[in-house]
mmCIF file of C-alpha atoms in Angstrom:
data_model
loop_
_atom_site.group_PDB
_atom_site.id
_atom_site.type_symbol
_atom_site.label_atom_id
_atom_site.label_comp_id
_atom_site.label_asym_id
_atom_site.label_seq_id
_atom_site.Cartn_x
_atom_site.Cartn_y
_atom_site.Cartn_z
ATOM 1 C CA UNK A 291 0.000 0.000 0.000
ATOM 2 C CA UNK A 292 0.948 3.453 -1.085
ATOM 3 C CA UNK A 293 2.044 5.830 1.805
ATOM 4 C CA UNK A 294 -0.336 8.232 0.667
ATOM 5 C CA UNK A 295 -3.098 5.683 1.902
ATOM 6 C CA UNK A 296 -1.345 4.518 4.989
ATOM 7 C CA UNK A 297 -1.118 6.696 8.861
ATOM 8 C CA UNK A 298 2.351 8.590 9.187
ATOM 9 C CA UNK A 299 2.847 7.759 12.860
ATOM 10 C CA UNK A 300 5.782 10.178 13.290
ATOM 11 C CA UNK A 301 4.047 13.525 14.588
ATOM 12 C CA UNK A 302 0.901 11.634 16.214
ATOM 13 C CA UNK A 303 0.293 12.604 20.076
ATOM 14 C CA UNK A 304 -0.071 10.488 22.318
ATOM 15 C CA UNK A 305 -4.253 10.843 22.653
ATOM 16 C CA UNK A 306 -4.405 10.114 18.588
ATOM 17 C CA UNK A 307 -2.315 6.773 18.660
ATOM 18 C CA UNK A 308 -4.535 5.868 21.632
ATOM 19 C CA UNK A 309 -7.597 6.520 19.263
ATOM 20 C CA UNK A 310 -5.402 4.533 16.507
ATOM 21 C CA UNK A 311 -4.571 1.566 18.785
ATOM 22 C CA UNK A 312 -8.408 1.729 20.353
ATOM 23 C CA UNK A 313 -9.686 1.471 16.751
ATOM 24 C CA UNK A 314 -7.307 -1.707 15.837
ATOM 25 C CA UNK A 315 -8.380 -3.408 19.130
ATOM 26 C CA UNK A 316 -4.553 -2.931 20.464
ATOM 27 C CA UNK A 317 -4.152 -2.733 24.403
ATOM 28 C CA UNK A 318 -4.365 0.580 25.271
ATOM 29 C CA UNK A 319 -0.779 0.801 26.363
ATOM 30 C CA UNK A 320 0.617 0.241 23.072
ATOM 31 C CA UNK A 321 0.140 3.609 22.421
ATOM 32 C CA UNK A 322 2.783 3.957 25.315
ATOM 33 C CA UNK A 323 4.854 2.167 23.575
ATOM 34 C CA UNK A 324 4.560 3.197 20.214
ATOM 35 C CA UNK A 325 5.513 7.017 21.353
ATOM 36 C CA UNK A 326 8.931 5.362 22.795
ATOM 37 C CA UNK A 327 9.648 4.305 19.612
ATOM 38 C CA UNK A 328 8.766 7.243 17.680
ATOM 39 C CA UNK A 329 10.320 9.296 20.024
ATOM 40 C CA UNK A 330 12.621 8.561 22.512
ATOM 41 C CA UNK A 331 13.896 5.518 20.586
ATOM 42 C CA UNK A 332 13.498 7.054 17.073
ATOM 43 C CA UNK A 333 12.942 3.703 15.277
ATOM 44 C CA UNK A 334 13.046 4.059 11.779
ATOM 45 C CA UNK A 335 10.844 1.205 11.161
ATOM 46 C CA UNK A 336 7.425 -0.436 12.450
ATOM 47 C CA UNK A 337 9.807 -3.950 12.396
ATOM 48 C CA UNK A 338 12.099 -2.377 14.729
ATOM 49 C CA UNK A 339 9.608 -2.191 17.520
ATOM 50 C CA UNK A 340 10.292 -5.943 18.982
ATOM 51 C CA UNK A 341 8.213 -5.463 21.819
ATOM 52 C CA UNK A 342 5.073 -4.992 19.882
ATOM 53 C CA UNK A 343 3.884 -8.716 18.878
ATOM 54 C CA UNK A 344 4.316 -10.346 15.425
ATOM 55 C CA UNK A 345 0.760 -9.518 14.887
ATOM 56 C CA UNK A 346 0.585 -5.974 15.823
ATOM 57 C CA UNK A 347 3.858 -4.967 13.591
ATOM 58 C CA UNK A 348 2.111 -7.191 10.573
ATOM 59 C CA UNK A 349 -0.981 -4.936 11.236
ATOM 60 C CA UNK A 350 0.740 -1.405 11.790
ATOM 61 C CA UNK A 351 3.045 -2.099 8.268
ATOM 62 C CA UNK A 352 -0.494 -2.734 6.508
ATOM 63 C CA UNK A 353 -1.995 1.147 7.719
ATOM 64 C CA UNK A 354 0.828 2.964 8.661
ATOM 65 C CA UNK A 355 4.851 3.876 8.269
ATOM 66 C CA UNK A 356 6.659 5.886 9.879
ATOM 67 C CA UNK A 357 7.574 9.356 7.836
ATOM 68 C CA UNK A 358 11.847 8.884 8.308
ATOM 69 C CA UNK A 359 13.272 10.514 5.173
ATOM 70 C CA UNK A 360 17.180 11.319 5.130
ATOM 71 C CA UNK A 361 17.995 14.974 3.259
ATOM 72 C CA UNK A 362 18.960 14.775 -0.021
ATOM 73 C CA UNK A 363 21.498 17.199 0.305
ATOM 74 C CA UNK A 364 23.708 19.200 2.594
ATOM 75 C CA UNK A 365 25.390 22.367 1.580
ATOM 76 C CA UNK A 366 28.079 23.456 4.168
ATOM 77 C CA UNK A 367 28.802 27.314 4.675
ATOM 78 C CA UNK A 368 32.492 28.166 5.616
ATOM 79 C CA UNK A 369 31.044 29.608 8.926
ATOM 80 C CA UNK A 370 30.017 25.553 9.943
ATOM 81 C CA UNK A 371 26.568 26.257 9.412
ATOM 82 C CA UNK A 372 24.820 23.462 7.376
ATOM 83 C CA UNK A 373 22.061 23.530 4.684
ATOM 84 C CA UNK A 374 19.639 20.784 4.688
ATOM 85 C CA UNK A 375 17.461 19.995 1.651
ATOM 86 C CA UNK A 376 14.511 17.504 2.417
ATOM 87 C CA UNK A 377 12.170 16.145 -0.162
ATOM 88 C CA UNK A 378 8.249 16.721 0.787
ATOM 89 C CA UNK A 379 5.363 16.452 -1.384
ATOM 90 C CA UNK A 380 5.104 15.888 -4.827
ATOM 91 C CA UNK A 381 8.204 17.309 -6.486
ATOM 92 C CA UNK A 382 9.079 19.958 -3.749
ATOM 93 C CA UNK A 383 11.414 20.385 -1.511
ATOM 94 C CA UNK A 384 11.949 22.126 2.113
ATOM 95 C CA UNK A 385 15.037 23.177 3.832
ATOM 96 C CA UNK A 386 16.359 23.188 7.218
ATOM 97 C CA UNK A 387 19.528 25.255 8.489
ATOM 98 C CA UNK A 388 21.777 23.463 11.079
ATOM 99 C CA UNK A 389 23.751 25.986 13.236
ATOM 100 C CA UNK A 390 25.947 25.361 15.689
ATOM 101 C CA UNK A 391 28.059 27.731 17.757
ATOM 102 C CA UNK A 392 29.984 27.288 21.082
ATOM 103 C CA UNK A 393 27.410 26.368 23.739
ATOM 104 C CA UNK A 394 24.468 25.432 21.641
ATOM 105 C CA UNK A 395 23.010 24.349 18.206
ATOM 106 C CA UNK A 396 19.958 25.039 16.883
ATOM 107 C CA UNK A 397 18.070 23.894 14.114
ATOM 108 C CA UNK A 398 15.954 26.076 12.223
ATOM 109 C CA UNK A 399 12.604 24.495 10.589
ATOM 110 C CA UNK A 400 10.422 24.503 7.904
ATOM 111 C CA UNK A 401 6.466 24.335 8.169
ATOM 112 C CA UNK A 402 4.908 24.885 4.552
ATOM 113 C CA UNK A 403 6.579 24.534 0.736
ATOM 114 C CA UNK A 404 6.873 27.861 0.063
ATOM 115 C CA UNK A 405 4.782 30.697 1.870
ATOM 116 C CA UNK A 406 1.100 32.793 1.715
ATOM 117 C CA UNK A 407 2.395 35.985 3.224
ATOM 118 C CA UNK A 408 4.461 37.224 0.246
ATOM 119 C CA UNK A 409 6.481 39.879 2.672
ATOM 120 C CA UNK A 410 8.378 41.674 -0.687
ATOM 121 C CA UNK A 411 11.993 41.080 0.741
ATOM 122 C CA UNK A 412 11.570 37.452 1.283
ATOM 123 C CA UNK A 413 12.862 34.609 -0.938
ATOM 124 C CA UNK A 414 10.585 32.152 0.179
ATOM 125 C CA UNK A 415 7.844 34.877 0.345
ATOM 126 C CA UNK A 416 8.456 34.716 -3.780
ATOM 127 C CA UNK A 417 8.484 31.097 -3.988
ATOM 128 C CA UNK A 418 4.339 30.849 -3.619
ATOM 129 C CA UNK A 419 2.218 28.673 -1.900
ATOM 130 C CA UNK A 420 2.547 25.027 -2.687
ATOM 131 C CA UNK A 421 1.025 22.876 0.444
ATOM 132 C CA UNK A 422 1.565 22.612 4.286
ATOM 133 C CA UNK A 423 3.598 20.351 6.067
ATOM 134 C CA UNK A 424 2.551 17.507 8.524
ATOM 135 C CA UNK A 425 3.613 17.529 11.783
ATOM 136 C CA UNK A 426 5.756 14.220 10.864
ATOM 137 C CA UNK A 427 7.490 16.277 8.207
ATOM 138 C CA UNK A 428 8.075 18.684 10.432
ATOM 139 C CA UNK A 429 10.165 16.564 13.400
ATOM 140 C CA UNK A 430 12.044 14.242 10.632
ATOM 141 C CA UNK A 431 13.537 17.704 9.639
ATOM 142 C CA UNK A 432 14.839 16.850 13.469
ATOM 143 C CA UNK A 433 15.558 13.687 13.300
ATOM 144 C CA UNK A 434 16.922 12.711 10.093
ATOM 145 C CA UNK A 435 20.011 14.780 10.238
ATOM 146 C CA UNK A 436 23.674 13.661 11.620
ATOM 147 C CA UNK A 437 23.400 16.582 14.380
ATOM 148 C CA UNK A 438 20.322 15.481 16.123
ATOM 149 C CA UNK A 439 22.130 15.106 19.637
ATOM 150 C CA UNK A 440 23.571 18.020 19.512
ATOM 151 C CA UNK A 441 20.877 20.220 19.426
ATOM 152 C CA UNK A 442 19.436 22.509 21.890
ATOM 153 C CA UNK A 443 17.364 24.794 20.391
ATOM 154 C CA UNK A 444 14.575 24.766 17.359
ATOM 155 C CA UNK A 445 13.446 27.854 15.726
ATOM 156 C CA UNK A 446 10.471 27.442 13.560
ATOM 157 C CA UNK A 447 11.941 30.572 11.364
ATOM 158 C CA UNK A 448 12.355 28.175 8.148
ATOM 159 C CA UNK A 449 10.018 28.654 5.222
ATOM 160 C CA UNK A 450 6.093 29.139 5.883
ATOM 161 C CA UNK A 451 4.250 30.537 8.099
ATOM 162 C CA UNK A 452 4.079 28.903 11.562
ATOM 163 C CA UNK A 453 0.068 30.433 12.281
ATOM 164 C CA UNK A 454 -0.898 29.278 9.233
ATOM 165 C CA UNK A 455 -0.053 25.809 9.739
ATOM 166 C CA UNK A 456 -0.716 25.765 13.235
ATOM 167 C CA UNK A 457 -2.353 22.485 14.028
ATOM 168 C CA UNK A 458 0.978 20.886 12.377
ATOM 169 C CA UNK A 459 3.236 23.400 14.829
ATOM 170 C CA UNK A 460 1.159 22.683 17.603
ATOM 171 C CA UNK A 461 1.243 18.579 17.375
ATOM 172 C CA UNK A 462 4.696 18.854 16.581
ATOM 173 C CA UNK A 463 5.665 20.772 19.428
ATOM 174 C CA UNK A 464 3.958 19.010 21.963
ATOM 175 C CA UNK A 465 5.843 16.060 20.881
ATOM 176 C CA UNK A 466 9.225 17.846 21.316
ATOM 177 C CA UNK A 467 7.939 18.885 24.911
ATOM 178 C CA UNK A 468 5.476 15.903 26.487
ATOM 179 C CA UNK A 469 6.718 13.293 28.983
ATOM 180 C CA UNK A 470 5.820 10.971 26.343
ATOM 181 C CA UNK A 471 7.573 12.688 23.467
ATOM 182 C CA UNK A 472 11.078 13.766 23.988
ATOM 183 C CA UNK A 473 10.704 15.427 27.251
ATOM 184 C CA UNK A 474 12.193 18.587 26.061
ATOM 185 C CA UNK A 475 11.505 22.153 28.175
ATOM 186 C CA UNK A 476 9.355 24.732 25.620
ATOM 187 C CA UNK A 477 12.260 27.259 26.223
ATOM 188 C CA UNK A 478 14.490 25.439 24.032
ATOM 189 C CA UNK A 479 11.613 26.338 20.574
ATOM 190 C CA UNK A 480 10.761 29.527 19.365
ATOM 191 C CA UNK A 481 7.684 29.884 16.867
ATOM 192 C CA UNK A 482 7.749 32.684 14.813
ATOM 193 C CA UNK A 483 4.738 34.718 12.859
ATOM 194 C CA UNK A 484 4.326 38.198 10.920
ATOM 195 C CA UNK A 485 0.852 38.338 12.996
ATOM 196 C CA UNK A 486 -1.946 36.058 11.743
ATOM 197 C CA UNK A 487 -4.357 36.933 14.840
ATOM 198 C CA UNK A 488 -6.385 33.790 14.967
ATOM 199 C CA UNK A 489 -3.875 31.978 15.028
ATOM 200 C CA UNK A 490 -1.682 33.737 17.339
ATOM 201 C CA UNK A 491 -4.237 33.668 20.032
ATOM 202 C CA UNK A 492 -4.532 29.570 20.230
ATOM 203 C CA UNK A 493 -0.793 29.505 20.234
ATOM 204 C CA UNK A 494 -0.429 31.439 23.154
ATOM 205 C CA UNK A 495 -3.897 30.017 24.512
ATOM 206 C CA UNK A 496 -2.195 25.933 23.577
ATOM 207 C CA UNK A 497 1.546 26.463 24.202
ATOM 208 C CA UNK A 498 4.171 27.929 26.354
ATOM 209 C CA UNK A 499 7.378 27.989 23.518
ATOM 210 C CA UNK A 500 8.985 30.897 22.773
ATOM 211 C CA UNK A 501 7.156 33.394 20.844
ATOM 212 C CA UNK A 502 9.041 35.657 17.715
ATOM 213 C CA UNK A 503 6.873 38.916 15.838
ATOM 214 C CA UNK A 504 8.134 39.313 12.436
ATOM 215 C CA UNK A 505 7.300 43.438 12.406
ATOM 216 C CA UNK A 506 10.366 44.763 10.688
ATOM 217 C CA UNK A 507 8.781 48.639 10.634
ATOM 218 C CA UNK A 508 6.076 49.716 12.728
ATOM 219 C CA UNK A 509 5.044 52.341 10.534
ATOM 220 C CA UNK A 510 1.660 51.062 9.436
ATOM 221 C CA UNK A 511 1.585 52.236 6.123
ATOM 222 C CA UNK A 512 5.563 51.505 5.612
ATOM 223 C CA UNK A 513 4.933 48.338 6.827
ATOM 224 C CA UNK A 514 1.978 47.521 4.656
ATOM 225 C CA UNK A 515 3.947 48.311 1.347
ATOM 226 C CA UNK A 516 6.449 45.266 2.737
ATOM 227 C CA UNK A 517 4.311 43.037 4.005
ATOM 228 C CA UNK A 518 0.751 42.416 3.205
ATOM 229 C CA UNK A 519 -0.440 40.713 6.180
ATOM 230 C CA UNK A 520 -0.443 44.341 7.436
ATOM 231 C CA UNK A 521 -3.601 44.528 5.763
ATOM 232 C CA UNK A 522 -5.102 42.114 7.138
ATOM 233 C CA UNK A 523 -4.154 42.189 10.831
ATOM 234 C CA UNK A 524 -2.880 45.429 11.274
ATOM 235 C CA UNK A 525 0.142 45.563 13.786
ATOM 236 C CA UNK A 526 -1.519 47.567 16.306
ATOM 237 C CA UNK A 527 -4.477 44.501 16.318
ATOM 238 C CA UNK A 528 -1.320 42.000 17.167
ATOM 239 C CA UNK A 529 0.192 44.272 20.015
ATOM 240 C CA UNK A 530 -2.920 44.664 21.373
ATOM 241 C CA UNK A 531 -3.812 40.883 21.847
ATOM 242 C CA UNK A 532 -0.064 40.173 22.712
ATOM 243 C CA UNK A 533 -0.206 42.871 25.739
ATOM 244 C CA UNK A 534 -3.264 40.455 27.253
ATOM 245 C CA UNK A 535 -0.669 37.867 27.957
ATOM 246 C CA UNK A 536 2.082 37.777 30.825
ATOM 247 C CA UNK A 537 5.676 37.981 29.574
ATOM 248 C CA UNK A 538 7.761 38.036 32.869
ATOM 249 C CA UNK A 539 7.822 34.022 33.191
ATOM 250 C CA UNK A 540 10.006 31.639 31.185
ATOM 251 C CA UNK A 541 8.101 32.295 27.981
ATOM 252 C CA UNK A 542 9.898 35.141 25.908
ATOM 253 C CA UNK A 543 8.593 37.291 23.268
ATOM 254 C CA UNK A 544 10.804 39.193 20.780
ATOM 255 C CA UNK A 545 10.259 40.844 17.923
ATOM 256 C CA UNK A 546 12.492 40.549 14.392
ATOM 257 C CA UNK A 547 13.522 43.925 12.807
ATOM 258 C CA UNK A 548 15.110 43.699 9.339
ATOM 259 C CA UNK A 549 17.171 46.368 8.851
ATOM 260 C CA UNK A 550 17.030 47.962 5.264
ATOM 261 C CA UNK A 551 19.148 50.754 3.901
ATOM 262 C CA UNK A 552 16.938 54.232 3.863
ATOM 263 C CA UNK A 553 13.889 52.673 5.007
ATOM 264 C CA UNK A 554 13.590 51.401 8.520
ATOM 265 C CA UNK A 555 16.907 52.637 9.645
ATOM 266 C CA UNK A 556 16.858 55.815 11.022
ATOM 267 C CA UNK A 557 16.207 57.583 14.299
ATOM 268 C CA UNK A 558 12.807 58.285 13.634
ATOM 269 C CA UNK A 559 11.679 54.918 13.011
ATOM 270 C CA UNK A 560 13.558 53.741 16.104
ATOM 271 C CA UNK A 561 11.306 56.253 18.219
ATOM 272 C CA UNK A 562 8.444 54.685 16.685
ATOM 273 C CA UNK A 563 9.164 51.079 17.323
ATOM 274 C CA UNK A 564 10.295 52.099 20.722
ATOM 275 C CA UNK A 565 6.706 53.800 21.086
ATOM 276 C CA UNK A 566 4.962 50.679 19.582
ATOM 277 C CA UNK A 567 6.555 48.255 22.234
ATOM 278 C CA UNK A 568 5.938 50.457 25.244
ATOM 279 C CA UNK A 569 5.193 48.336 28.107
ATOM 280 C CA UNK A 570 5.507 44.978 26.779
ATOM 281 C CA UNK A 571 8.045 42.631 28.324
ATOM 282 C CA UNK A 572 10.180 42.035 25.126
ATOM 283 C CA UNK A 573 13.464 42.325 23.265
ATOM 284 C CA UNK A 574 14.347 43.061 19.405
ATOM 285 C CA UNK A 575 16.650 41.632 17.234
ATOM 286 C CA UNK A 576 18.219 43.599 14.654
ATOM 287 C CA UNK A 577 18.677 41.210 11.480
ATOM 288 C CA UNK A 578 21.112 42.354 8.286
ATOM 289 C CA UNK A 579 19.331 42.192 5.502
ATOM 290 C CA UNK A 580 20.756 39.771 3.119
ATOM 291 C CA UNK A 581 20.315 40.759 -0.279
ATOM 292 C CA UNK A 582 19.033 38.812 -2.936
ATOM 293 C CA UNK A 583 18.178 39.123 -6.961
ATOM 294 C CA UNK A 584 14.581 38.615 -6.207
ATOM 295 C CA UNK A 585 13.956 41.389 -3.375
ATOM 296 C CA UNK A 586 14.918 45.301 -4.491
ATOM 297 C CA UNK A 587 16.243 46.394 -0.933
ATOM 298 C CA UNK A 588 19.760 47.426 0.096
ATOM 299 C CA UNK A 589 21.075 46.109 3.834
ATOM 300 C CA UNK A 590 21.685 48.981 6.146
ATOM 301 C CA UNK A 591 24.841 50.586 6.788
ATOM 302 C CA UNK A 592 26.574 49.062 10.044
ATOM 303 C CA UNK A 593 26.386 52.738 11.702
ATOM 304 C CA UNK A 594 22.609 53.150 10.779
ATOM 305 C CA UNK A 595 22.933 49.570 12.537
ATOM 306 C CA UNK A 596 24.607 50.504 15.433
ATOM 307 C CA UNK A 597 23.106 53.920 15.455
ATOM 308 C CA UNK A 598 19.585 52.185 15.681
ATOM 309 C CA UNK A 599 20.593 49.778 18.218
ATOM 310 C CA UNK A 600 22.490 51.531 20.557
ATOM 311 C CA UNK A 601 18.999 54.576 20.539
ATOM 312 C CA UNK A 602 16.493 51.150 21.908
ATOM 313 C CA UNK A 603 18.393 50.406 24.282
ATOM 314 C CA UNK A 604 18.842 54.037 25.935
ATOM 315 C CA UNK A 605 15.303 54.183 25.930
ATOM 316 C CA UNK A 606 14.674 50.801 27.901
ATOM 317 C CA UNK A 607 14.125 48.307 24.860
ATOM 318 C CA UNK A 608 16.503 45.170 24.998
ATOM 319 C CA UNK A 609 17.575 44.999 21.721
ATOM 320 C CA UNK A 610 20.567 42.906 19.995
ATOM 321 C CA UNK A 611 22.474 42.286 16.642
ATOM 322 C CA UNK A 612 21.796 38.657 15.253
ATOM 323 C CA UNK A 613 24.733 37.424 13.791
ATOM 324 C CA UNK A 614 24.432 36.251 9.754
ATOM 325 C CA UNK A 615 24.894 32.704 9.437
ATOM 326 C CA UNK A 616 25.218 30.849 6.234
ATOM 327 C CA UNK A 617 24.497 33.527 3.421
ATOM 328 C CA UNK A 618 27.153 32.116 1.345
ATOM 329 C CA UNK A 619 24.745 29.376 0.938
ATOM 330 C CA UNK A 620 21.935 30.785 1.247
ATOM 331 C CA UNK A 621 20.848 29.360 4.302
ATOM 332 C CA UNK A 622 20.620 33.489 6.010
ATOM 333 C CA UNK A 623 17.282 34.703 7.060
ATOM 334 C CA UNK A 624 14.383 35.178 3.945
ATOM 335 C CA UNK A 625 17.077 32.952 1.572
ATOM 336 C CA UNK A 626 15.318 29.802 1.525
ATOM 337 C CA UNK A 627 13.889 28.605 -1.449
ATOM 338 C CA UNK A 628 13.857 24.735 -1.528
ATOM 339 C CA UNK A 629 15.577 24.561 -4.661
ATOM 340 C CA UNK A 630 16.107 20.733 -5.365
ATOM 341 C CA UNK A 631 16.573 18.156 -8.081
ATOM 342 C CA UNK A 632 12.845 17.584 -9.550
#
């Protein structure tokens, strides 16, 4: 039987293998057992799992696999960071960016094939819209590469859009975090967004990971010739439902700012953002823009940078540089494109 008529175990909860097991007449605490192998064991294969009987294994290979797929590439920048291509789909291909540096690693994911938003300075934004990914697809980007012990952290910054995909996120998150799953705290993920209300609100309702506002200008009207979601949930809108949440525990919200040359770089629109964020417990990060063929934007000057910086944090606004990582393969913030062999 085809996989496309068969149950991808990998990214199933525990509650929906214990509807899958009560539906094939399997004791209940198979579903126990199945979730060690997914998960804590990482079996590649429903034959691996010896302690499930003969019968059971015979019965699982007949409606379901488990969704392991190795990358079919890895492009290696000369700053360590690594490029992973993964194919998904029909024909398409995601990519996931390993990065390691001296006391952690973290792995930055892809949700969707391409993206709905369109932001105008974003490769993938340019790519289109070509399906969402399962919450399966979403861990083997986890498990299925070399570095899988190493890592500490997972950013959900890859290509899509994390809100609108969100019952994939949220299964795939709670298996990162659950007792059952890997048992991992939800400080070590961050799940990013450029605002999709709806959505936002049951993330912060359903989960306690890390939380990261693509806003970039917060100049409405600047912001809406960039990004288009503006439109729809106007930036003010987001603020507003994010200040109805409590930020001083171990959840963290930031906000990304994309710094482009004669645009969003000057003191004026640092007063502004610094205006926009009043009273919310949060912290920006300043991201280069890397420049591309396909976006018409310059990257700021490093004393526009600096300039910009150093004016949010006088004024009580934690704000830091991120570092560029892997542009010479285009593995830097907005460069993915999962470009692969058809």
């Amino acid at each position: 039987m085809s996989n496309e008529l068969r149950v991808n175990l990998l990214g199933k909860t525990l509650p929906q293998l214990q509807e899958l097991c009560a539906a094939e007449g399997f004791p209940r605490f198979t579903a126990k057992q199945l979730c060690d192998w997914l998960y804590k064991k990482r079996a590649e294969s429903i034959d691996a799992m010896t302690n499930l009987s003969l019968a059971q294994r015979a019965r699982l290979n007949e409606i379901a696999y488990i969704g392991r797929e190795a990358p079919v590439r890895c492009q290696v920048s000369r700053d360590g960071t690594k490029k992973y291509l993964f194919h998904v789909l029909a024909g398409h291909f995601i990519e996931a960016v390993y990065i390691p540096e001296e006391d952690r690693a973290t792995l930055c994911v892809s949700c969707q094939v391409g993206c709905k938003m369109g932001c105008h300075f974003c490769v993938t934004g340019q790519q289109g819209f070509h399906g969402n990914l399962s919450a399966g697809d979403i861990l083997n980007q986890l498990f299925s590469i070399p570095e899988y012990e190493e890592l500490t952290n997972v950013v959900f910054m890859g290509m899509g859009e994390p809100m609108d995909n969100l019952d994939a996120i949220l299964a795939a998150t709670k298996a990162m975090t659950a007792d059952w799953g890997l048992g991992w705290s939800p400080k070590r993920i961050t799940v990013s967004t450029v605002g999709i209300v709806p959505g936002l609100k049951r993330f912060l309702d359903e989960s306690q990971c890390h939380l990261a506002v693509s806003l970039h200008n917060a100049v409405p009207q600047e912001r809406l010739q960039m990004m288009p979601v503006q439109k729809a949930f106007p930036l003010n809108e987001v603020l507003a439902l994010l200040r109805h949440y409590d930020w001083s525990g171990q959840r963290r919200l930031s906000f990304e700012y994309t710094m482009f040359r004669g645009l969003n770089d000057d003191q004026q629109h640092a007063q502004k953002l610094v205006d926009a964020l009043k009273g919310l417990d949060c912290r920006v990060n300043l991201i280069r823009f890397h420049e591309s063929p396909e976006a018409p934007y310059k990257t700021s000057m490093p004393t526009a940078i600096k300039a910009f910086q150093d004016y949010l944090n006088r004024h009580g606004v934690i704000c830091t540089l991120r570092a560029s990582r892997g542009q010479d393969i285009d593995a830097a913030c907005g460069l993915l494109a999962g470009r692969g062999e058809a």
